[in-house]
Amino acid sequence: MKKIALALILTTNILFSQSGDPTCEIVNKINAVIQEEHIRPKPVDDSLSIFVFDNLINELDPSRNIFFKTEYDEMAEKYRTNLDDFILSNNCSFLADITSKYKESLLRTKKVLQKIQNEPIDYSKTDTIRFYKKSFPFYLKKENLEKVWLKKIRYQILDEIAELSDNLDSIKVNFPSIELKTKKLILSNEICRINTLLETNVKQEEKFYNFFCTYFDPHSAYFSDDSKTSFVASLSKEHLSLGMTVNLNEKNEIIVAEVDPNGPAYQTGQIKKGDQIISISNQKETLQVSCASLESISTLILSESNKSITLTLKRNSGKSFDVYIEKKVMKDEENSVFSFIVGKESKIGYIKIPSFYADLEGNSRKGCADDVAREVIKLERDNIKGLVIDLIDNGGGSMEEAIKLAGMFIDYGPLSIVVDRNQGKSIINDPYKGLIYKGPIVILVNSNTASASEFFSSILQDYNRALLLGSTTLGKATMQTILSLDETKNTDFLKITINKFYRVTGKSHQYIGVKPDVILPEFYENVYQRESNFPTAIKNDSITPSLKFKPYVKRALIDKLAQTSTTRLADNYFFNNIKEINQKIDKLINTPKAEIPMTLDAVFKQKKVVNSLWTEINTFNNENNPLDVYNSTVNQFLLGVYPNDKTINQYQIDNLKTNPYLNEAVNVINEFNAWK
């Protein structure tokens, strides 16, 4: 849930206007707002200091191969429990000190990599490598620096080579030439990555502000003007775009995947599907794709402040060429509501809601709720007998849109109880009298269903208005708003958690998630990060409600439908196999790994296990009979008017035809109609 309200509330900023340290000035402004507005303010003390310091160091040196242990110990002694004292005394020089030591360490590491680059690696030397799931203690000693990096590079080379072929004998025969090429590529990329970190003058201030914020809860965050603009744009189905999508190929190269005929990339006449992106420039900085982080590349491409960029591309290993592109406002098809009909005899409507996007400027009716209403009306014209609302992987969005949408599907009554920092309670009531649709509803949810999606689905579950089917949701039941830190500059902002919301029953799904009526497994369910995995997440509690509301049907009917569905799926091939594959994934990711020898045979064997599991996931097919999925009469007409939409429309249909969750949702609705 990411409700946006650009309020200018700071009357306290004058208290810090005399500070000579701009970093401390901003962090103290952040703290002033948090102490005044946050749902659960905490003191700035040693606990905060340890949290911020540890996160900063983990961000800078996640693999523990940049800082020496002596350097870490020195910084920890000076700063780990003292950042709170420095901050409160308006002295944030510690950040410059840590950054300076980081850059010195990067330069030192670069020299080691250059030495390794110029010397042969002895692969016959006996050695082992161990993998850690979480950050491990600092152990890097000065005398071991070259040894640690040599081991890392040696493993990376073997790992890359093991990926080249399924024939180990062939790899061994050609090992000398392959190794030479692979070593050059890996070391060049490592050195280039370090150069990028050194040359782009990456500031640690923004990371520092964010770690300060997330100490209070995982969803509070600092926004620069640029990051705020991009965040707000992400909540809309229309934003500045290049009009193309990219993906990573097997060589970790960024390749143009699709070019939208309506977009600026296509209109240059120079960009084609399959082109490789070599570098990206916004006229201020240039990122070489081969050695920049995916995060920095993504930021440069997606940032709303970068209204024009220059791409350096290569086609079919030919010469590189530059293309200048000016972004334009485009509809984001992947973030827009769409609908279909399933089945010819008992027609069931299907609506996918990718996010609770909103028109934050208030100039048009482009919000998620109005779009869903339009799709419902289209489906109703074809006399649907039930409705499936798909919230799988819907991470939330506008709270206002979720309230409007929930109100459309219940007749009248309270939707939620909101509690503020002073334990004051207010009721969110249905803004609409009546229902836009009166038939049965099944809502699909999973581990990535979060925030506004959880809010919406929990309301329909409590009213017995819908049966929920899928996996337990993320577990976020808090509200955020965005506040300016300085009403005169409007350059720094705080996304801050200001409320908790509770269900009409008085219970909350905060921290624990919304539990579906029919629980079905999903791939990676033991790997996905949930609210309870965040160390500063607000814990679950409940309140005593005094609300009256009228359920749509008796709970006994929902329970009976759920029990019948669970029984029907007990021996289902697809879902039982997901459970088996998840056990393998859990063993691979969550079980501590034993040391493996640093040999081609051992690395190849390890790679084969991982690849076979990945292949098993990607080639796993649903054995259910394909569903009959097609467009409503109105949407069929619209496709004739807008033929460019046919490609993505067919892609969506093909994905739904073998969707086992949708298949069971249709079974539930048909059963409900048979029992009426």
mmCIF file of N, CA and C in Angstrom, residues 48 55 61 68 82 149 158 178 230 252 270 291 326 343 348 354 423 515 598:
data_model
loop_
_atom_site.group_PDB
_atom_site.id
_atom_site.type_symbol
_atom_site.label_atom_id
_atom_site.label_comp_id
_atom_site.label_asym_id
_atom_site.label_seq_id
_atom_site.Cartn_x
_atom_site.Cartn_y
_atom_site.Cartn_z
ATOM 1 N N LEU A 48 19.674 1.925 17.218
ATOM 2 C CA LEU A 48 19.602 2.490 15.867
ATOM 3 C C LEU A 48 20.999 2.565 15.257
ATOM 4 N N ASN A 55 24.078 -2.192 8.430
ATOM 5 C CA ASN A 55 23.499 -2.194 7.090
ATOM 6 C C ASN A 55 24.374 -1.451 6.090
ATOM 7 N N ASP A 61 30.216 -3.940 1.570
ATOM 8 C CA ASP A 61 31.093 -5.122 1.497
ATOM 9 C C ASP A 61 30.318 -6.400 1.823
ATOM 10 N N PHE A 68 39.649 -4.907 5.194
ATOM 11 C CA PHE A 68 40.391 -5.799 6.085
ATOM 12 C C PHE A 68 39.650 -5.878 7.416
ATOM 13 N N ASN A 82 27.994 4.526 18.137
ATOM 14 C CA ASN A 82 28.102 5.970 18.387
ATOM 15 C C ASN A 82 27.459 6.851 17.316
ATOM 16 N N TRP A 149 40.788 -13.155 -3.289
ATOM 17 C CA TRP A 149 40.303 -12.755 -4.608
ATOM 18 C C TRP A 149 40.674 -13.776 -5.678
ATOM 19 N N LEU A 158 35.593 -21.049 -13.387
ATOM 20 C CA LEU A 158 35.123 -22.430 -13.509
ATOM 21 C C LEU A 158 33.603 -22.487 -13.647
ATOM 22 N N ILE A 178 39.394 -21.780 -23.728
ATOM 23 C CA ILE A 178 38.178 -21.264 -23.085
ATOM 24 C C ILE A 178 38.543 -20.483 -21.831
ATOM 25 N N SER A 230 9.976 9.059 -9.560
ATOM 26 C CA SER A 230 9.934 7.719 -10.143
ATOM 27 C C SER A 230 8.972 6.818 -9.367
ATOM 28 N N ASN A 252 24.448 -12.947 -19.715
ATOM 29 C CA ASN A 252 24.217 -11.775 -18.871
ATOM 30 C C ASN A 252 24.359 -10.463 -19.634
ATOM 31 N N GLN A 270 15.859 2.943 -35.659
ATOM 32 C CA GLN A 270 17.211 2.368 -35.557
ATOM 33 C C GLN A 270 17.308 1.159 -34.631
ATOM 34 N N CYS A 291 29.771 -3.856 -16.804
ATOM 35 C CA CYS A 291 30.350 -3.812 -15.460
ATOM 36 C C CYS A 291 29.546 -2.983 -14.467
ATOM 37 N N GLU A 326 14.151 10.331 -26.895
ATOM 38 C CA GLU A 326 13.401 11.148 -25.950
ATOM 39 C C GLU A 326 12.164 10.375 -25.520
ATOM 40 N N GLY A 343 -14.576 -20.329 -20.690
ATOM 41 C CA GLY A 343 -15.655 -21.300 -20.874
ATOM 42 C C GLY A 343 -16.788 -20.778 -21.740
ATOM 43 N N ILE A 348 -17.299 -17.699 -17.225
ATOM 44 C CA ILE A 348 -16.729 -17.108 -16.010
ATOM 45 C C ILE A 348 -15.838 -15.944 -16.419
ATOM 46 N N PRO A 354 -2.876 -5.954 -11.988
ATOM 47 C CA PRO A 354 -1.433 -6.039 -11.712
ATOM 48 C C PRO A 354 -1.005 -5.202 -10.519
ATOM 49 N N GLN A 423 -3.293 5.748 19.071
ATOM 50 C CA GLN A 423 -4.303 4.702 19.246
ATOM 51 C C GLN A 423 -5.722 5.206 18.963
ATOM 52 N N LYS A 515 -4.641 -15.318 5.139
ATOM 53 C CA LYS A 515 -4.669 -16.748 4.846
ATOM 54 C C LYS A 515 -5.846 -17.070 3.932
ATOM 55 N N MET A 598 37.724 -26.896 -5.555
ATOM 56 C CA MET A 598 37.827 -25.902 -6.622
ATOM 57 C C MET A 598 38.361 -26.574 -7.888
#
